[in-house]
Amino acid sequence: MLSRKPGRTIVIAVDEGPVSKEVLEWSLDKILSKEDTVKLVTVVDPAERPAFVSPGGVPIEVDPNNCAPDPTQQEKRNKVLNEFRDAVEKRMKGVNCSTDSLVSCLGSSGDQGRHICEFAAENKADMIVLGSRGMGSFRRSIM
């Protein structure tokens, strides 16, 4: 049973894929209330993927504070975030809904998951909602 306490902070991770639209619709139908704070978040790949090993074989540190987003992907994601925010605000009049983009310096799904979890912790989220990326129930259970 999902918690229905008033005033929850719910992070919903989205991208431009069809699963994200399903996740948003499911969230609107099943868990969101007007008292909740909704934070739509997306993780964008870096403009340039850093080389992790120098030619001499020495590992190179990645500076997460010096990692610019890919501008084309950022533009697409901003459009999706705005579209999804409008959908939330249309269905849940008066809900507090914000959008955020995070940059994954490594550009891997594990790094994206870490960013989403850190964002949720920083925002004291009560719940994180994200899609299954097309995985079946068995793979989702061990994800």
N, C-alpha and C. Protein backbone atom coordinates (compact mmCIF):
# COMPACT_ATOMS: atom_id res chain seq x y z
N MET A 1 0.84 -1.19 0.00
CA MET A 1 0.00 0.00 0.00
C MET A 1 0.88 1.25 0.00
N LEU A 2 0.56 2.19 -0.88
CA LEU A 2 1.34 3.41 -0.99
C LEU A 2 0.92 4.40 0.09
N SER A 3 1.91 5.08 0.65
CA SER A 3 1.66 6.08 1.67
C SER A 3 0.87 7.25 1.08
N ARG A 4 -0.18 7.66 1.77
CA ARG A 4 -0.98 8.79 1.32
C ARG A 4 -0.92 9.95 2.30
N LYS A 5 0.15 10.00 3.12
CA LYS A 5 0.25 11.12 4.06
C LYS A 5 0.32 12.42 3.26
N PRO A 6 -0.28 13.48 3.77
CA PRO A 6 -0.28 14.74 3.04
C PRO A 6 1.09 15.41 3.04
N GLY A 7 1.35 16.16 1.99
CA GLY A 7 2.57 16.94 1.94
C GLY A 7 3.84 16.17 1.64
N ARG A 8 3.73 15.08 0.93
CA ARG A 8 4.93 14.30 0.58
C ARG A 8 5.73 15.01 -0.51
N THR A 9 7.02 14.70 -0.57
CA THR A 9 7.87 15.14 -1.67
C THR A 9 8.13 13.92 -2.53
N ILE A 10 7.72 14.01 -3.79
CA ILE A 10 7.84 12.87 -4.70
C ILE A 10 8.70 13.26 -5.88
N VAL A 11 9.78 12.52 -6.10
CA VAL A 11 10.68 12.73 -7.23
C VAL A 11 10.28 11.76 -8.33
N ILE A 12 10.03 12.29 -9.52
CA ILE A 12 9.70 11.46 -10.67
C ILE A 12 10.78 11.67 -11.73
N ALA A 13 11.52 10.60 -12.02
CA ALA A 13 12.60 10.66 -13.00
C ALA A 13 12.02 10.41 -14.39
N VAL A 14 12.33 11.31 -15.33
CA VAL A 14 11.76 11.21 -16.67
C VAL A 14 12.82 11.44 -17.74
N ASP A 15 12.49 11.00 -18.95
CA ASP A 15 13.26 11.33 -20.14
C ASP A 15 12.26 11.41 -21.29
N GLU A 16 12.74 11.41 -22.53
CA GLU A 16 11.82 11.58 -23.65
C GLU A 16 11.21 10.26 -24.13
N GLY A 17 11.49 9.16 -23.48
CA GLY A 17 10.97 7.87 -23.89
C GLY A 17 9.51 7.63 -23.50
N PRO A 18 8.87 6.65 -24.16
CA PRO A 18 7.46 6.38 -23.89
C PRO A 18 7.19 5.86 -22.47
N VAL A 19 8.16 5.20 -21.86
CA VAL A 19 7.97 4.68 -20.50
C VAL A 19 7.77 5.84 -19.52
N SER A 20 8.44 6.96 -19.75
CA SER A 20 8.30 8.11 -18.86
C SER A 20 6.88 8.66 -18.87
N LYS A 21 6.25 8.67 -20.04
CA LYS A 21 4.85 9.12 -20.11
C LYS A 21 3.95 8.19 -19.32
N GLU A 22 4.21 6.89 -19.42
CA GLU A 22 3.43 5.92 -18.66
C GLU A 22 3.64 6.10 -17.17
N VAL A 23 4.87 6.36 -16.76
CA VAL A 23 5.20 6.58 -15.35
C VAL A 23 4.47 7.81 -14.83
N LEU A 24 4.47 8.87 -15.61
CA LEU A 24 3.79 10.09 -15.19
C LEU A 24 2.28 9.85 -15.06
N GLU A 25 1.68 9.19 -16.03
CA GLU A 25 0.25 8.89 -15.97
C GLU A 25 -0.07 8.01 -14.76
N TRP A 26 0.76 7.00 -14.54
CA TRP A 26 0.55 6.12 -13.39
C TRP A 26 0.63 6.92 -12.09
N SER A 27 1.62 7.81 -12.00
CA SER A 27 1.80 8.63 -10.80
C SER A 27 0.58 9.52 -10.58
N LEU A 28 0.10 10.13 -11.64
CA LEU A 28 -1.07 11.00 -11.53
C LEU A 28 -2.31 10.21 -11.10
N ASP A 29 -2.45 9.00 -11.63
CA ASP A 29 -3.62 8.18 -11.31
C ASP A 29 -3.55 7.53 -9.93
N LYS A 30 -2.36 7.11 -9.52
CA LYS A 30 -2.24 6.24 -8.35
C LYS A 30 -1.67 6.88 -7.09
N ILE A 31 -0.77 7.85 -7.21
CA ILE A 31 -0.09 8.27 -5.98
C ILE A 31 -0.12 9.76 -5.67
N LEU A 32 -0.24 10.61 -6.67
CA LEU A 32 -0.12 12.04 -6.40
C LEU A 32 -1.40 12.64 -5.83
N SER A 33 -1.21 13.59 -4.93
CA SER A 33 -2.33 14.38 -4.42
C SER A 33 -1.94 15.85 -4.49
N LYS A 34 -2.91 16.73 -4.38
CA LYS A 34 -2.66 18.17 -4.50
C LYS A 34 -1.76 18.70 -3.40
N GLU A 35 -1.68 17.99 -2.28
CA GLU A 35 -0.84 18.43 -1.17
C GLU A 35 0.63 18.08 -1.36
N ASP A 36 0.93 17.24 -2.34
CA ASP A 36 2.31 16.79 -2.56
C ASP A 36 3.15 17.85 -3.26
N THR A 37 4.46 17.74 -3.08
CA THR A 37 5.43 18.50 -3.85
C THR A 37 6.01 17.52 -4.85
N VAL A 38 5.90 17.86 -6.13
CA VAL A 38 6.39 16.99 -7.20
C VAL A 38 7.65 17.59 -7.79
N LYS A 39 8.69 16.78 -7.87
CA LYS A 39 9.94 17.21 -8.47
C LYS A 39 10.23 16.31 -9.66
N LEU A 40 10.04 16.85 -10.86
CA LEU A 40 10.37 16.12 -12.08
C LEU A 40 11.85 16.32 -12.34
N VAL A 41 12.56 15.23 -12.53
CA VAL A 41 14.01 15.32 -12.70
C VAL A 41 14.43 14.46 -13.89
N THR A 42 15.44 14.94 -14.59
CA THR A 42 16.03 14.19 -15.68
C THR A 42 17.55 14.25 -15.55
N VAL A 43 18.22 13.26 -16.09
CA VAL A 43 19.68 13.23 -16.06
C VAL A 43 20.17 13.30 -17.49
N VAL A 44 21.02 14.28 -17.75
CA VAL A 44 21.52 14.55 -19.10
C VAL A 44 22.97 14.10 -19.20
N ASP A 45 23.30 13.53 -20.36
CA ASP A 45 24.69 13.12 -20.61
C ASP A 45 25.58 14.35 -20.75
N PRO A 46 26.88 14.19 -20.50
CA PRO A 46 27.81 15.31 -20.67
C PRO A 46 28.05 15.62 -22.14
N ALA A 47 28.44 16.87 -22.43
CA ALA A 47 28.76 17.28 -23.80
C ALA A 47 29.95 16.48 -24.31
N GLU A 48 30.92 16.27 -23.45
CA GLU A 48 32.10 15.47 -23.80
C GLU A 48 32.31 14.43 -22.72
N ARG A 49 32.47 13.20 -23.15
CA ARG A 49 32.76 12.15 -22.17
C ARG A 49 34.24 12.19 -21.86
N PRO A 50 34.57 12.26 -20.58
CA PRO A 50 35.98 12.34 -20.22
C PRO A 50 36.71 11.03 -20.47
N ALA A 51 37.99 11.14 -20.80
CA ALA A 51 38.83 9.96 -20.89
C ALA A 51 39.24 9.60 -19.46
N PHE A 52 39.08 8.35 -19.08
CA PHE A 52 39.34 7.96 -17.70
C PHE A 52 40.77 7.49 -17.48
N VAL A 53 41.48 7.23 -18.57
CA VAL A 53 42.88 6.78 -18.44
C VAL A 53 43.72 7.58 -19.42
N SER A 54 44.78 8.13 -18.93
CA SER A 54 45.68 8.90 -19.81
C SER A 54 46.46 7.93 -20.70
N PRO A 55 47.11 8.45 -21.74
CA PRO A 55 47.90 7.58 -22.61
C PRO A 55 48.96 6.78 -21.85
N GLY A 56 49.44 7.29 -20.73
CA GLY A 56 50.44 6.58 -19.93
C GLY A 56 49.81 5.55 -18.99
N GLY A 57 48.50 5.38 -19.04
CA GLY A 57 47.82 4.40 -18.21
C GLY A 57 47.48 4.90 -16.81
N VAL A 58 47.63 6.19 -16.56
CA VAL A 58 47.34 6.76 -15.25
C VAL A 58 45.87 7.18 -15.21
N PRO A 59 45.10 6.75 -14.19
CA PRO A 59 43.69 7.16 -14.11
C PRO A 59 43.55 8.67 -13.98
N ILE A 60 42.57 9.21 -14.65
CA ILE A 60 42.30 10.65 -14.60
C ILE A 60 41.05 10.87 -13.75
N GLU A 61 41.13 11.81 -12.81
CA GLU A 61 39.98 12.16 -11.98
C GLU A 61 38.97 12.94 -12.82
N VAL A 62 37.69 12.67 -12.62
CA VAL A 62 36.63 13.41 -13.28
C VAL A 62 36.11 14.44 -12.29
N ASP A 63 36.13 15.70 -12.68
CA ASP A 63 35.63 16.77 -11.81
C ASP A 63 34.13 16.94 -12.06
N PRO A 64 33.27 16.49 -11.13
CA PRO A 64 31.83 16.58 -11.34
C PRO A 64 31.32 18.02 -11.37
N ASN A 65 32.12 18.97 -10.90
CA ASN A 65 31.69 20.37 -10.93
C ASN A 65 32.06 21.05 -12.25
N ASN A 66 32.79 20.35 -13.10
CA ASN A 66 33.22 20.92 -14.37
C ASN A 66 32.72 20.02 -15.50
N CYS A 67 31.44 19.76 -15.50
CA CYS A 67 30.85 18.82 -16.44
C CYS A 67 29.64 19.49 -17.08
N ALA A 68 29.78 19.91 -18.33
CA ALA A 68 28.70 20.61 -19.02
C ALA A 68 27.76 19.62 -19.70
N PRO A 69 26.46 19.92 -19.70
CA PRO A 69 25.51 19.01 -20.35
C PRO A 69 25.60 19.09 -21.87
N ASP A 70 25.21 18.01 -22.52
CA ASP A 70 25.10 18.00 -23.97
C ASP A 70 23.95 18.96 -24.34
N PRO A 71 24.24 20.03 -25.10
CA PRO A 71 23.21 21.04 -25.35
C PRO A 71 22.00 20.53 -26.12
N THR A 72 22.20 19.62 -27.06
CA THR A 72 21.07 19.07 -27.82
C THR A 72 20.17 18.25 -26.93
N GLN A 73 20.78 17.38 -26.11
CA GLN A 73 19.99 16.55 -25.21
C GLN A 73 19.32 17.43 -24.14
N GLN A 74 20.02 18.45 -23.66
CA GLN A 74 19.45 19.35 -22.65
C GLN A 74 18.20 20.04 -23.19
N GLU A 75 18.26 20.47 -24.44
CA GLU A 75 17.11 21.14 -25.06
C GLU A 75 15.91 20.19 -25.14
N LYS A 76 16.16 18.95 -25.57
CA LYS A 76 15.09 17.95 -25.66
C LYS A 76 14.49 17.67 -24.28
N ARG A 77 15.37 17.50 -23.29
CA ARG A 77 14.90 17.18 -21.94
C ARG A 77 14.13 18.35 -21.32
N ASN A 78 14.57 19.60 -21.58
CA ASN A 78 13.83 20.75 -21.07
C ASN A 78 12.42 20.78 -21.63
N LYS A 79 12.29 20.45 -22.91
CA LYS A 79 10.97 20.40 -23.53
C LYS A 79 10.10 19.34 -22.85
N VAL A 80 10.67 18.17 -22.61
CA VAL A 80 9.94 17.09 -21.94
C VAL A 80 9.56 17.49 -20.51
N LEU A 81 10.50 18.08 -19.77
CA LEU A 81 10.22 18.51 -18.40
C LEU A 81 9.08 19.52 -18.37
N ASN A 82 9.10 20.47 -19.28
CA ASN A 82 8.04 21.48 -19.32
C ASN A 82 6.69 20.86 -19.69
N GLU A 83 6.70 19.94 -20.65
CA GLU A 83 5.48 19.25 -21.06
C GLU A 83 4.90 18.44 -19.89
N PHE A 84 5.77 17.72 -19.18
CA PHE A 84 5.31 16.91 -18.06
C PHE A 84 4.84 17.78 -16.90
N ARG A 85 5.54 18.89 -16.63
CA ARG A 85 5.11 19.81 -15.58
C ARG A 85 3.72 20.36 -15.89
N ASP A 86 3.50 20.73 -17.16
CA ASP A 86 2.19 21.24 -17.56
C ASP A 86 1.11 20.18 -17.36
N ALA A 87 1.42 18.92 -17.66
CA ALA A 87 0.45 17.83 -17.48
C ALA A 87 0.11 17.65 -16.01
N VAL A 88 1.11 17.72 -15.14
CA VAL A 88 0.88 17.58 -13.69
C VAL A 88 0.02 18.74 -13.20
N GLU A 89 0.37 19.95 -13.59
CA GLU A 89 -0.35 21.13 -13.11
C GLU A 89 -1.78 21.17 -13.65
N LYS A 90 -2.00 20.63 -14.84
CA LYS A 90 -3.35 20.59 -15.42
C LYS A 90 -4.24 19.62 -14.65
N ARG A 91 -3.68 18.44 -14.32
CA ARG A 91 -4.47 17.43 -13.60
C ARG A 91 -4.57 17.71 -12.11
N MET A 92 -3.54 18.31 -11.53
CA MET A 92 -3.49 18.55 -10.09
C MET A 92 -3.39 20.06 -9.85
N LYS A 93 -4.46 20.75 -10.07
CA LYS A 93 -4.47 22.22 -9.90
C LYS A 93 -3.97 22.59 -8.51
N GLY A 94 -2.99 23.50 -8.47
CA GLY A 94 -2.46 23.98 -7.20
C GLY A 94 -1.31 23.17 -6.64
N VAL A 95 -0.92 22.07 -7.30
CA VAL A 95 0.19 21.26 -6.81
C VAL A 95 1.50 22.03 -7.01
N ASN A 96 2.43 21.83 -6.10
CA ASN A 96 3.75 22.43 -6.21
C ASN A 96 4.62 21.51 -7.06
N CYS A 97 4.91 21.91 -8.30
CA CYS A 97 5.66 21.06 -9.23
C CYS A 97 6.85 21.83 -9.78
N SER A 98 8.04 21.26 -9.65
CA SER A 98 9.24 21.90 -10.18
C SER A 98 10.00 20.91 -11.06
N THR A 99 10.93 21.45 -11.85
CA THR A 99 11.73 20.61 -12.74
C THR A 99 13.21 20.87 -12.50
N ASP A 100 14.00 19.82 -12.67
CA ASP A 100 15.45 19.93 -12.51
C ASP A 100 16.15 19.01 -13.50
N SER A 101 17.29 19.50 -14.03
CA SER A 101 18.16 18.67 -14.87
C SER A 101 19.47 18.45 -14.14
N LEU A 102 19.92 17.22 -14.13
CA LEU A 102 21.20 16.86 -13.53
C LEU A 102 22.11 16.40 -14.66
N VAL A 103 23.41 16.57 -14.50
CA VAL A 103 24.36 16.14 -15.53
C VAL A 103 25.13 14.94 -15.02
N SER A 104 25.11 13.87 -15.81
CA SER A 104 25.87 12.66 -15.49
C SER A 104 27.23 12.76 -16.15
N CYS A 105 28.26 13.04 -15.35
CA CYS A 105 29.60 13.21 -15.92
C CYS A 105 30.11 11.93 -16.57
N LEU A 106 29.68 10.79 -16.07
CA LEU A 106 30.14 9.53 -16.64
C LEU A 106 29.24 9.06 -17.77
N GLY A 107 27.99 9.51 -17.78
CA GLY A 107 27.08 9.15 -18.85
C GLY A 107 26.63 7.71 -18.84
N SER A 108 26.66 7.04 -17.68
CA SER A 108 26.21 5.65 -17.61
C SER A 108 24.95 5.56 -16.78
N SER A 109 24.19 4.47 -16.94
CA SER A 109 22.93 4.34 -16.20
C SER A 109 23.18 4.26 -14.70
N GLY A 110 24.28 3.66 -14.28
CA GLY A 110 24.60 3.61 -12.85
C GLY A 110 24.86 4.98 -12.29
N ASP A 111 25.53 5.81 -13.07
CA ASP A 111 25.80 7.18 -12.64
C ASP A 111 24.51 7.98 -12.60
N GLN A 112 23.62 7.75 -13.55
CA GLN A 112 22.32 8.44 -13.57
C GLN A 112 21.52 8.07 -12.33
N GLY A 113 21.51 6.80 -11.99
CA GLY A 113 20.79 6.36 -10.79
C GLY A 113 21.35 7.00 -9.53
N ARG A 114 22.65 7.12 -9.46
CA ARG A 114 23.29 7.77 -8.31
C ARG A 114 22.85 9.22 -8.21
N HIS A 115 22.83 9.92 -9.34
CA HIS A 115 22.41 11.32 -9.34
C HIS A 115 20.97 11.47 -8.87
N ILE A 116 20.09 10.60 -9.33
CA ILE A 116 18.69 10.66 -8.93
C ILE A 116 18.55 10.41 -7.43
N CYS A 117 19.27 9.42 -6.92
CA CYS A 117 19.22 9.12 -5.47
C CYS A 117 19.77 10.27 -4.64
N GLU A 118 20.87 10.86 -5.08
CA GLU A 118 21.43 12.00 -4.36
C GLU A 118 20.47 13.19 -4.37
N PHE A 119 19.85 13.44 -5.51
CA PHE A 119 18.88 14.52 -5.63
C PHE A 119 17.70 14.28 -4.68
N ALA A 120 17.22 13.05 -4.65
CA ALA A 120 16.11 12.71 -3.76
C ALA A 120 16.49 12.90 -2.30
N ALA A 121 17.70 12.49 -1.94
CA ALA A 121 18.15 12.66 -0.55
C ALA A 121 18.28 14.13 -0.18
N GLU A 122 18.86 14.93 -1.09
CA GLU A 122 19.02 16.36 -0.84
C GLU A 122 17.67 17.06 -0.67
N ASN A 123 16.66 16.56 -1.36
CA ASN A 123 15.33 17.16 -1.32
C ASN A 123 14.40 16.46 -0.33
N LYS A 124 14.97 15.55 0.47
CA LYS A 124 14.21 14.82 1.49
C LYS A 124 12.93 14.19 0.91
N ALA A 125 13.11 13.52 -0.23
CA ALA A 125 11.98 12.91 -0.93
C ALA A 125 11.42 11.74 -0.12
N ASP A 126 10.12 11.62 -0.13
CA ASP A 126 9.44 10.49 0.49
C ASP A 126 9.36 9.31 -0.48
N MET A 127 9.48 9.60 -1.78
CA MET A 127 9.31 8.55 -2.78
C MET A 127 10.03 8.95 -4.06
N ILE A 128 10.61 7.95 -4.74
CA ILE A 128 11.19 8.13 -6.07
C ILE A 128 10.39 7.24 -7.01
N VAL A 129 9.95 7.82 -8.13
CA VAL A 129 9.20 7.05 -9.13
C VAL A 129 9.99 7.10 -10.42
N LEU A 130 10.25 5.93 -11.01
CA LEU A 130 10.93 5.87 -12.29
C LEU A 130 10.47 4.65 -13.05
N GLY A 131 10.68 4.67 -14.34
CA GLY A 131 10.24 3.58 -15.20
C GLY A 131 11.16 2.37 -15.11
N SER A 132 10.69 1.29 -15.70
CA SER A 132 11.43 0.03 -15.65
C SER A 132 12.40 -0.12 -16.82
N ARG A 133 12.43 0.85 -17.72
CA ARG A 133 13.28 0.79 -18.92
C ARG A 133 12.98 -0.44 -19.74
N GLY A 134 11.73 -0.90 -19.72
CA GLY A 134 11.33 -2.03 -20.53
C GLY A 134 11.74 -3.38 -19.97
N MET A 135 12.21 -3.42 -18.74
CA MET A 135 12.63 -4.68 -18.13
C MET A 135 11.41 -5.46 -17.64
N GLY A 136 11.52 -6.77 -17.63
CA GLY A 136 10.47 -7.61 -17.07
C GLY A 136 10.50 -7.58 -15.55
N SER A 137 9.55 -8.23 -14.92
CA SER A 137 9.43 -8.18 -13.47
C SER A 137 10.64 -8.79 -12.76
N PHE A 138 11.23 -9.83 -13.33
CA PHE A 138 12.40 -10.45 -12.69
C PHE A 138 13.59 -9.50 -12.69
N ARG A 139 13.91 -8.91 -13.85
CA ARG A 139 15.04 -7.98 -13.93
C ARG A 139 14.81 -6.74 -13.07
N ARG A 140 13.55 -6.26 -13.02
CA ARG A 140 13.25 -5.09 -12.19
C ARG A 140 13.50 -5.41 -10.72
N SER A 141 13.18 -6.64 -10.32
CA SER A 141 13.33 -6.98 -8.89
C SER A 141 14.79 -7.01 -8.45
N ILE A 142 15.71 -7.22 -9.39
CA ILE A 142 17.12 -7.24 -9.01
C ILE A 142 17.85 -5.98 -9.46
N MET A 143 17.12 -5.03 -10.04
CA MET A 143 17.70 -3.79 -10.55
C MET A 143 18.23 -2.95 -9.41
